[in-house]
CSV table of C-alpha atoms in Angstrom, one decimal:
chain,number,residue,atom,x,y,z
A,329,MET,CA,0.0,0.0,0.0
A,330,SER,CA,2.9,2.4,0.8
A,331,ALA,CA,4.3,1.8,-2.7
A,332,VAL,CA,1.0,2.7,-4.3
A,333,ILE,CA,0.7,5.9,-2.2
A,334,VAL,CA,4.3,6.9,-3.1
A,335,LEU,CA,3.9,6.3,-6.9
A,336,VAL,CA,0.6,8.2,-7.0
A,337,PHE,CA,2.3,11.0,-5.0
A,338,PHE,CA,5.2,11.0,-7.5
A,339,LEU,CA,2.8,11.2,-10.5
A,340,VAL,CA,0.8,14.0,-8.9
A,341,LEU,CA,3.9,16.1,-8.3
A,342,SER,CA,5.1,15.5,-11.9
A,343,LEU,CA,1.7,16.5,-13.3
A,344,LEU,CA,1.8,19.7,-11.1
A,345,GLY,CA,5.0,20.7,-12.9
A,346,PHE,CA,7.6,19.8,-10.4
A,347,PRO,CA,11.0,18.8,-12.0
A,348,ILE,CA,11.2,15.0,-12.3
A,349,ALA,CA,14.3,14.9,-10.0
A,350,PHE,CA,12.5,16.8,-7.3
A,351,SER,CA,9.4,14.7,-7.7
A,352,LEU,CA,11.5,11.5,-7.4
A,353,GLY,CA,13.5,12.8,-4.5
A,354,ILE,CA,10.4,13.9,-2.4
A,355,ALA,CA,8.6,10.6,-3.2
A,356,THR,CA,11.6,8.6,-2.3
A,357,MET,CA,12.0,10.4,1.1
A,358,LEU,CA,8.3,9.8,1.8
A,359,PHE,CA,8.7,6.1,0.9
A,360,ALA,CA,11.7,5.8,3.3
A,361,ILE,CA,9.7,7.4,6.1
A,362,LEU,CA,6.7,5.1,5.5
A,363,LEU,CA,9.1,2.1,5.6
A,364,ASP,CA,10.9,3.4,8.7
A,365,VAL,CA,14.2,3.5,6.8
A,366,PRO,CA,16.5,6.1,8.3
A,367,LEU,CA,17.1,9.1,6.0
A,368,THR,CA,20.8,8.7,6.7
A,369,ILE,CA,20.8,5.3,5.0
A,370,LEU,CA,18.7,6.8,2.2
A,371,SER,CA,21.3,9.6,1.6
A,372,GLN,CA,24.1,7.0,1.6
A,373,THR,CA,22.2,5.0,-0.9
A,374,VAL,CA,21.7,8.0,-3.2
A,375,PHE,CA,25.4,8.8,-3.1
A,376,ALA,CA,26.5,5.2,-3.5
A,377,SER,CA,24.2,4.7,-6.5
A,378,ILE,CA,25.9,7.3,-8.6
A,379,ASP,CA,29.4,6.2,-7.5
A,380,ASN,CA,29.7,3.8,-10.5
A,381,PHE,CA,32.5,3.8,-13.0
A,382,SER,CA,30.2,2.9,-15.9
A,383,TYR,CA,28.2,6.2,-15.4
A,384,ILE,CA,31.3,8.1,-16.6
A,385,ALA,CA,30.4,7.0,-20.1
A,386,ILE,CA,27.1,9.0,-20.1
A,387,PRO,CA,28.6,12.5,-20.0
A,388,LEU,CA,31.4,11.5,-22.3
A,389,PHE,CA,29.1,10.1,-25.1
A,390,ILE,CA,27.0,13.2,-24.9
A,391,LEU,CA,30.2,15.3,-25.2
A,392,VAL,CA,31.2,13.3,-28.2
A,393,GLY,CA,27.9,14.1,-29.9
A,394,ASN,CA,28.2,17.8,-29.2
A,395,LEU,CA,31.8,17.8,-30.4
A,396,MET,CA,30.8,16.0,-33.6
A,397,ASP,CA,28.0,18.4,-34.2
A,398,SER,CA,30.0,21.6,-33.7
A,399,GLY,CA,33.1,20.2,-35.3
A,400,GLY,CA,31.5,19.8,-38.7
A,401,LEU,CA,31.2,16.0,-38.7
A,402,SER,CA,27.4,15.9,-38.7
A,403,LYS,CA,27.0,18.0,-41.8
A,404,ARG,CA,29.5,15.8,-43.6
A,405,LEU,CA,27.4,12.8,-42.7
A,406,VAL,CA,24.4,14.5,-44.1
A,407,ARG,CA,26.2,15.2,-47.4
A,408,PHE,CA,27.3,11.5,-47.6
A,409,CYS,CA,23.7,10.2,-47.0
A,410,THR,CA,22.4,12.7,-49.6
A,411,SER,CA,24.8,11.3,-52.3
A,412,PHE,CA,23.1,7.8,-52.4
A,413,LEU,CA,19.6,8.6,-51.2
A,414,LYS,CA,18.6,11.5,-53.4
A,415,ARG,CA,16.8,9.3,-56.0
A,416,ILE,CA,14.1,7.8,-53.8
A,417,PRO,CA,10.8,9.6,-53.2
A,418,GLY,CA,11.0,11.8,-50.2
A,419,SER,CA,14.7,11.8,-50.4
A,420,LEU,CA,15.3,14.6,-47.8
A,421,GLY,CA,13.2,12.8,-45.3
A,422,ALA,CA,15.1,9.6,-45.9
A,423,ILE,CA,18.4,11.5,-45.6
A,424,ASN,CA,17.1,12.9,-42.3
A,425,VAL,CA,16.5,9.3,-41.0
A,426,MET,CA,19.7,7.9,-42.3
A,427,SER,CA,21.8,10.8,-41.0
A,428,CYS,CA,20.2,10.3,-37.5
A,429,ALA,CA,21.1,6.6,-37.7
A,430,PHE,CA,24.8,7.4,-38.5
A,431,PHE,CA,24.9,10.2,-35.9
A,432,GLY,CA,23.2,7.9,-33.4
A,433,ALA,CA,26.1,5.5,-33.8
A,434,ILE,CA,28.3,8.4,-32.4
A,435,SER,CA,26.3,10.4,-29.9
A,436,GLY,CA,24.2,8.0,-27.8
A,437,SER,CA,21.5,10.7,-27.1
A,438,ALA,CA,18.1,11.1,-28.8
A,439,SER,CA,17.7,14.8,-28.2
A,440,ALA,CA,21.2,15.6,-29.3
A,441,THR,CA,20.6,13.7,-32.5
A,442,THR,CA,17.3,15.5,-33.2
A,443,ALA,CA,18.9,18.9,-32.6
A,444,ALA,CA,22.1,18.2,-34.7
A,445,ILE,CA,20.5,16.6,-37.7
A,446,GLY,CA,17.0,18.3,-37.6
A,447,GLY,CA,18.6,21.7,-37.2
A,448,MET,CA,20.3,21.2,-40.5
A,449,LEU,CA,17.6,19.4,-42.5
A,450,VAL,CA,14.3,20.9,-41.3
A,451,PRO,CA,14.8,24.2,-43.1
A,452,GLU,CA,15.8,22.4,-46.3
A,453,MET,CA,12.7,20.1,-46.0
A,454,VAL,CA,10.4,23.1,-45.6
A,455,GLU,CA,12.1,24.7,-48.7
A,456,LYS,CA,11.3,21.5,-50.6
A,457,LYS,CA,7.6,22.1,-49.7
A,458,TYR,CA,7.4,19.6,-46.8
A,459,SER,CA,4.9,20.8,-44.1
A,460,PRO,CA,6.9,22.4,-41.3
A,461,GLY,CA,5.0,20.2,-38.8
A,462,TYR,CA,5.8,17.0,-40.7
A,463,ALA,CA,9.5,18.0,-41.0
A,464,GLY,CA,9.7,18.7,-37.2
A,465,ALA,CA,7.8,15.4,-36.4
A,466,LEU,CA,10.1,13.4,-38.6
A,467,SER,CA,13.2,14.9,-37.1
A,468,ALA,CA,11.9,14.2,-33.6
A,469,ILE,CA,11.0,10.6,-34.3
A,470,ALA,CA,14.2,9.9,-36.3
A,471,GLY,CA,16.3,11.4,-33.4
A,472,THR,CA,15.2,8.5,-31.2
A,473,LEU,CA,17.6,6.4,-33.3
A,474,GLY,CA,20.3,8.2,-31.3
A,475,ALA,CA,19.4,6.1,-28.2
A,476,ILE,CA,18.4,2.9,-30.0
A,477,ILE,CA,21.5,2.4,-32.2
A,478,PRO,CA,24.5,2.0,-30.0
A,479,PRO,CA,26.3,3.6,-28.2
A,480,SER,CA,23.2,4.5,-26.2
A,481,VAL,CA,23.0,6.4,-22.9
A,482,THR,CA,19.6,4.8,-22.2
A,483,MET,CA,21.1,1.3,-22.7
A,484,ILE,CA,24.0,2.1,-20.3
A,485,ILE,CA,21.5,3.1,-17.6
A,486,TYR,CA,19.5,-0.1,-18.2
A,487,ALA,CA,22.7,-2.3,-18.2
A,488,ILE,CA,23.7,-0.9,-14.8
A,489,ALA,CA,20.2,-1.2,-13.3
A,490,ALA,CA,19.8,-4.8,-14.6
A,491,GLU,CA,23.4,-5.8,-14.0
A,492,VAL,CA,23.9,-7.0,-17.6
A,493,SER,CA,26.8,-6.3,-19.9
A,494,VAL,CA,26.8,-2.8,-21.6
A,495,THR,CA,28.6,-4.4,-24.5
A,496,ASP,CA,25.8,-7.0,-24.9
A,497,MET,CA,23.2,-4.3,-24.8
A,498,PHE,CA,25.0,-2.4,-27.5
A,499,ILE,CA,25.3,-5.5,-29.7
A,500,ALA,CA,21.6,-6.2,-29.2
A,501,GLY,CA,20.6,-2.7,-30.3
A,502,PHE,CA,21.9,-2.9,-33.9
A,503,LEU,CA,19.2,-5.0,-35.5
A,504,PRO,CA,16.2,-3.4,-33.8
A,505,GLY,CA,17.7,0.1,-34.7
A,506,ILE,CA,18.0,-0.9,-38.4
A,507,ILE,CA,14.4,-2.2,-38.4
A,508,VAL,CA,13.1,1.0,-36.8
A,509,ALA,CA,15.0,3.2,-39.2
A,510,ILE,CA,13.6,1.3,-42.2
A,511,GLY,CA,10.1,1.7,-40.8
A,512,PHE,CA,10.5,5.5,-40.6
A,513,ILE,CA,11.9,5.6,-44.2
A,514,VAL,CA,9.0,3.6,-45.5
A,515,VAL,CA,6.4,5.9,-43.9
A,516,ASN,CA,8.3,8.9,-45.3
A,517,ILE,CA,8.2,7.4,-48.8
A,518,VAL,CA,4.5,6.8,-48.6
A,519,TYR,CA,3.9,10.4,-47.4
A,520,SER,CA,6.0,11.7,-50.3
A,521,LEU,CA,4.1,9.7,-52.9
A,522,VAL,CA,0.7,10.6,-51.4
A,523,THR,CA,1.4,14.4,-51.1
A,524,LYS,CA,3.6,14.6,-54.2
A,525,VAL,CA,6.3,16.3,-52.2
A,526,ASP,CA,10.0,15.8,-52.9
A,527,ILE,CA,9.5,13.6,-55.9
A,528,THR,CA,12.8,13.1,-57.7
A,529,ASP,CA,13.3,13.9,-61.3
A,530,LYS,CA,15.9,12.9,-63.9
A,531,SER,CA,18.3,15.6,-62.8
A,532,ASP,CA,18.7,13.8,-59.5
A,533,LYS,CA,21.3,11.3,-60.6
A,534,VAL,CA,23.2,9.1,-58.2
A,535,SER,CA,26.9,9.4,-59.1
A,536,LEU,CA,29.5,6.9,-57.9
A,537,LYS,CA,32.0,9.8,-58.1
A,538,GLU,CA,29.9,11.9,-55.8
A,539,ILE,CA,29.3,9.0,-53.4
A,540,GLY,CA,33.1,8.5,-53.3
A,541,SER,CA,34.0,12.1,-52.7
A,542,THR,CA,31.4,12.6,-50.0
A,543,PHE,CA,32.5,9.4,-48.3
A,544,TRP,CA,36.1,10.6,-48.3
A,545,ASP,CA,35.1,13.9,-46.9
A,546,ALA,CA,33.1,12.2,-44.2
A,547,LYS,CA,35.7,9.5,-43.5
A,548,TRP,CA,36.7,10.9,-40.1
A,549,ALA,CA,33.1,11.0,-39.0
A,550,LEU,CA,32.4,7.5,-40.3
A,551,LEU,CA,35.5,6.2,-38.5
A,552,THR,CA,34.1,7.3,-35.1
A,553,PRO,CA,31.5,4.5,-34.6
A,554,VAL,CA,34.1,2.0,-36.0
A,555,ILE,CA,36.5,3.1,-33.3
A,556,ILE,CA,33.9,3.2,-30.5
A,557,LEU,CA,32.1,-0.1,-31.3
A,558,GLY,CA,35.0,-1.9,-32.9
A,559,GLY,CA,37.1,-1.3,-29.8
A,560,ILE,CA,34.3,-2.4,-27.4
A,561,TYR,CA,33.3,-5.6,-29.4
A,562,SER,CA,37.0,-6.6,-29.9
A,563,GLY,CA,37.6,-6.2,-26.2
A,564,ILE,CA,40.3,-3.6,-26.6
A,565,PHE,CA,38.5,-1.3,-24.2
A,566,THR,CA,35.3,-1.0,-22.2
A,567,ALA,CA,32.3,1.2,-23.1
A,568,THR,CA,33.6,3.9,-20.7
A,569,GLU,CA,37.1,3.7,-22.1
A,570,ALA,CA,35.6,3.9,-25.6
A,571,ALA,CA,33.8,7.1,-24.7
A,572,VAL,CA,37.1,8.6,-23.5
A,573,VAL,CA,38.8,7.6,-26.8
A,574,ALA,CA,35.9,9.0,-28.8
A,575,CYS,CA,36.1,12.3,-27.0
A,576,ILE,CA,39.8,12.7,-27.7
A,577,TYR,CA,39.3,11.6,-31.3
A,578,SER,CA,36.4,13.9,-32.0
A,579,PHE,CA,38.2,16.8,-30.3
A,580,ILE,CA,41.3,16.3,-32.6
A,581,VAL,CA,39.2,16.0,-35.7
A,582,GLY,CA,37.0,19.1,-34.9
A,583,CYS,CA,40.0,21.3,-33.8
A,584,PHE,CA,42.9,20.2,-36.0
A,585,ILE,CA,41.5,18.4,-39.1
A,586,TYR,CA,38.3,20.2,-39.9
A,587,LYS,CA,39.3,23.3,-37.8
A,588,GLU,CA,35.8,24.2,-36.9
A,589,ILE,CA,36.2,24.2,-33.1
A,590,ASN,CA,37.8,27.2,-31.4
A,591,MET,CA,38.1,28.1,-27.7
A,592,GLU,CA,34.8,30.0,-27.7
A,593,LYS,CA,33.0,27.1,-29.4
A,594,LEU,CA,34.6,24.6,-27.0
A,595,PHE,CA,33.3,26.5,-24.0
A,596,GLN,CA,29.8,26.5,-25.5
A,597,ILE,CA,30.1,22.7,-26.2
A,598,LEU,CA,31.1,22.0,-22.6
A,599,LEU,CA,28.3,24.3,-21.2
A,600,LYS,CA,25.7,22.5,-23.4
A,601,THR,CA,27.0,19.1,-22.3
A,602,SER,CA,27.0,20.1,-18.6
A,603,LYS,CA,23.3,21.2,-18.8
A,604,THR,CA,22.3,17.9,-20.5
A,605,VAL,CA,24.3,15.7,-18.2
A,606,GLY,CA,23.1,17.5,-15.1
A,607,ALA,CA,19.5,16.9,-16.0
A,608,ILE,CA,20.2,13.2,-16.4
A,609,LEU,CA,22.5,12.5,-13.5
A,610,ILE,CA,20.4,14.3,-10.9
A,611,ILE,CA,17.5,11.9,-11.7
A,612,ILE,CA,19.5,8.6,-11.6
A,613,PRO,CA,20.4,8.4,-7.9
A,614,PHE,CA,16.8,9.1,-6.7
A,615,ALA,CA,15.4,6.7,-9.2
A,616,ILE,CA,17.8,3.9,-8.1
A,617,ALA,CA,17.1,4.6,-4.4
A,618,LEU,CA,13.3,4.4,-5.1
A,619,GLY,CA,13.9,1.1,-6.9
A,620,ARG,CA,15.8,-0.3,-3.9
A,621,LEU,CA,13.1,0.8,-1.5
A,622,LEU,CA,10.6,-1.0,-3.7
A,623,THR,CA,12.7,-4.1,-3.5
A,624,ILE,CA,13.0,-3.8,0.3
A,625,SER,CA,9.2,-3.6,0.6
A,626,LEU,CA,8.9,-6.7,-1.6
A,627,VAL,CA,6.9,-4.9,-4.3
A,628,PRO,CA,8.5,-6.8,-7.2
A,629,GLN,CA,7.7,-10.2,-5.6
A,630,THR,CA,4.2,-9.1,-4.7
A,631,LEU,CA,3.6,-7.8,-8.2
A,632,GLY,CA,5.1,-11.0,-9.7
A,633,MET,CA,2.9,-13.3,-7.6
A,634,TYR,CA,-0.2,-11.2,-8.5
A,635,VAL,CA,0.5,-11.2,-12.2
A,636,LEU,CA,1.4,-14.9,-12.3
A,637,SER,CA,-1.9,-15.7,-10.5
A,638,LYS,CA,-3.7,-14.1,-13.5
A,639,THR,CA,-1.5,-15.3,-16.4
A,640,SER,CA,1.6,-17.3,-17.0
A,641,ASN,CA,2.0,-16.2,-20.6
A,642,PRO,CA,5.2,-14.1,-20.9
A,643,ASN,CA,3.8,-12.4,-24.0
A,644,THR,CA,0.8,-11.2,-22.1
A,645,ILE,CA,3.0,-9.8,-19.4
A,646,LEU,CA,5.2,-8.1,-22.0
A,647,VAL,CA,2.1,-6.4,-23.5
A,648,ILE,CA,1.3,-5.1,-20.0
A,649,VAL,CA,4.8,-3.8,-19.7
A,650,VAL,CA,4.5,-2.1,-23.1
A,651,GLY,CA,1.3,-0.4,-22.0
A,652,ILE,CA,2.8,0.8,-18.7
A,653,VAL,CA,5.9,2.1,-20.5
A,654,PHE,CA,3.8,3.9,-23.1
A,655,ILE,CA,1.6,5.6,-20.5
A,656,ALA,CA,4.6,6.4,-18.3
A,657,GLY,CA,6.4,7.9,-21.3
A,658,MET,CA,3.7,10.5,-21.8
A,659,PHE,CA,4.7,12.1,-18.5
A,660,ILE,CA,8.2,10.8,-17.4
A,661,ASP,CA,11.6,11.0,-19.0
A,662,SER,CA,13.4,7.8,-20.2
A,663,ALA,CA,15.9,7.5,-17.3
A,664,PRO,CA,13.4,7.2,-14.4
A,665,ILE,CA,11.2,4.8,-16.5
A,666,ILE,CA,14.1,2.5,-17.0
A,667,LEU,CA,15.3,2.7,-13.4
A,668,ILE,CA,11.9,2.2,-11.8
A,669,LEU,CA,10.4,-0.5,-14.1
A,670,THR,CA,13.6,-2.6,-14.3
A,671,PRO,CA,13.6,-3.8,-10.6
A,672,LEU,CA,9.8,-4.2,-10.8
A,673,PHE,CA,9.4,-6.5,-13.7
A,674,LEU,CA,12.8,-8.0,-14.5
A,675,PRO,CA,13.0,-10.6,-11.7
A,676,MET,CA,9.5,-11.9,-12.6
A,677,LEU,CA,10.3,-12.0,-16.4
A,678,LYS,CA,13.6,-13.8,-15.8
A,679,THR,CA,11.8,-16.7,-14.0
A,680,MET,CA,9.6,-16.9,-17.1
A,681,GLY,CA,12.6,-17.3,-19.5
A,682,VAL,CA,12.6,-13.7,-20.9
A,683,SER,CA,16.1,-12.6,-21.7
A,684,PRO,CA,17.3,-9.5,-19.7
A,685,ILE,CA,18.9,-8.3,-22.9
A,686,HIS,CA,15.5,-8.5,-24.8
A,687,PHE,CA,13.8,-6.8,-21.9
A,688,GLY,CA,16.4,-4.0,-22.1
A,689,ILE,CA,15.6,-3.5,-25.8
A,690,ILE,CA,11.8,-3.4,-24.9
A,691,LEU,CA,12.3,-0.7,-22.3
A,692,THR,CA,14.7,1.3,-24.5
A,693,LEU,CA,12.2,1.3,-27.4
A,694,GLY,CA,9.3,2.1,-25.1
A,695,ALA,CA,11.2,5.0,-23.5
A,696,MET,CA,12.0,6.4,-27.0
A,697,VAL,CA,8.3,6.2,-28.0
A,698,GLY,CA,7.7,8.3,-24.8
A,699,THR,CA,10.1,11.0,-26.0
A,700,VAL,CA,7.8,11.8,-29.0
A,701,THR,CA,4.5,11.3,-27.1
A,702,PRO,CA,2.6,14.3,-25.8
A,703,PRO,CA,2.3,16.0,-23.3
A,704,VAL,CA,5.9,15.6,-22.1
A,705,GLY,CA,7.8,14.4,-25.2
A,706,VAL,CA,11.3,15.9,-24.9
A,707,ASN,CA,12.2,15.1,-28.5
A,708,LEU,CA,8.9,16.4,-29.7
A,709,PHE,CA,9.6,19.7,-28.1
A,710,VAL,CA,13.1,19.8,-29.7
A,711,GLY,CA,11.5,19.1,-33.2
A,712,GLN,CA,8.8,21.7,-32.5
A,713,GLY,CA,11.4,24.3,-31.7
A,714,ILE,CA,13.4,23.6,-34.8
A,715,ALA,CA,10.3,23.6,-37.1
A,716,LYS,CA,8.8,26.7,-35.3
A,717,VAL,CA,5.3,25.3,-35.2
A,718,ASP,CA,2.6,25.0,-32.5
A,719,THR,CA,2.2,21.9,-30.4
A,720,LEU,CA,-1.0,20.8,-32.1
A,721,THR,CA,0.5,20.9,-35.6
A,722,ILE,CA,3.5,18.8,-34.8
A,723,VAL,CA,1.5,16.3,-32.7
A,724,LYS,CA,-0.9,15.8,-35.7
A,725,TYR,CA,2.1,14.5,-37.8
A,726,ALA,CA,3.8,12.8,-34.9
A,727,LEU,CA,0.8,10.5,-34.4
A,728,ILE,CA,1.5,9.0,-37.9
A,729,PHE,CA,5.0,8.0,-36.8
A,730,ILE,CA,4.0,6.9,-33.3
A,731,ALA,CA,1.5,4.5,-34.8
A,732,GLU,CA,4.1,3.0,-37.1
A,733,PHE,CA,6.7,3.0,-34.3
A,734,MET,CA,4.3,1.0,-32.1
A,735,VAL,CA,3.7,-1.6,-34.9
A,736,VAL,CA,7.5,-2.1,-35.3
A,737,TYR,CA,7.9,-2.0,-31.5
A,738,LEU,CA,5.4,-4.8,-30.9
A,739,PHE,CA,6.9,-6.8,-33.8
A,740,ILE,CA,10.3,-6.7,-31.9
A,741,VAL,CA,8.6,-7.5,-28.6
A,742,PHE,CA,7.1,-10.7,-29.9
A,743,ASN,CA,10.2,-11.7,-31.8
A,744,PRO,CA,13.0,-11.8,-29.1
A,745,TRP,CA,15.5,-13.3,-31.6
A,746,ILE,CA,15.8,-9.8,-33.1
A,747,SER,CA,17.3,-8.6,-29.9
A,748,THR,CA,19.4,-11.6,-29.0
A,749,CYS,CA,20.5,-13.3,-32.2
A,750,VAL,CA,23.6,-11.2,-32.7
A,751,VAL,CA,24.6,-11.4,-29.0
A,752,ASN,CA,24.1,-15.2,-29.1
A,753,THR,CA,26.1,-15.5,-32.3
A,754,LEU,CA,29.1,-13.6,-30.9
A,755,ALA,CA,28.9,-15.2,-27.4
């Protein structure tokens, strides 16, 4: 009963406009008081929860994305994608999605990917007669690839909470990320054909020479995911060490090869990174502390016994989880969703044979749907700001992509081999 009171209290505070970190902190303190847990122990738990070497990767990967964006690497990725996608209907939309996929393999952040790629392509899409609302919605939804395709900050948070390998989570994210990206491109092609927007003509020729030259110009950017992921998968360094290497590499490329980062820009990059990291890291310790209090009060076990008394079908339980994540994503950011729901559902699902890796992909995808779902869709607001449209306009177009995203999402949920086949092959 205490857990229900606390969760309702947390939701009420969030809906009243309290920052998520404050809502979680106050709710966690209330829970500790109701359970007679000394607040000194709670404060120690909050401190100890963030004292984890793996968390260093989070600010570093966000810094990499910002260095890449300001250092000119993102615009070179866009030019490379343009060189081989310009013949398909809705080419600019497809270029947006593909560029987000490439940038996602560098940055690890959904909002950073939306801002970096959308900021460049939305004005061009509007110039090509795309609706501003559609261009903003596409950029917002495509930006979620930044947290689905590894490296991913969301996957790092889940891996720590679930005590699974960050490397395995990164490997597992590739195939779902590719499927999700293809789904976005298909919807964009249909939109282009129906509205007769951005239909190619004979002058839009794909040239091997152009592909080669743009590839060569973007080689330093394209090498980044090779260095990050190749180093992790080969065992040369851990995910955290890979983030350090990527930071040094992107700094050198931006400052000394492309020469687009100066001291003034570097200060702005560090300031932007600090703001993003601060917003994430202040949430994590309170969410972990709340999760541990839920475990102490035997909420996961009680929930597990109740659900199992109603059904023993893991697919049914996964659908329930999808529904909870979808609703939670309308109001709560991805980090607390991951950190609260993991200790609640993972122990029960493990006993039913559900892979922790597959469950991590389910939570990651669900959290990303939440970032584009009103009323509190962070990515949606970023896309709205770039497109300069009102909320109702961007939501109208976002619903198209949310519906498609949910279809792909459920397909992956019911086909766990998509999440685990590459991990099992490399094991």
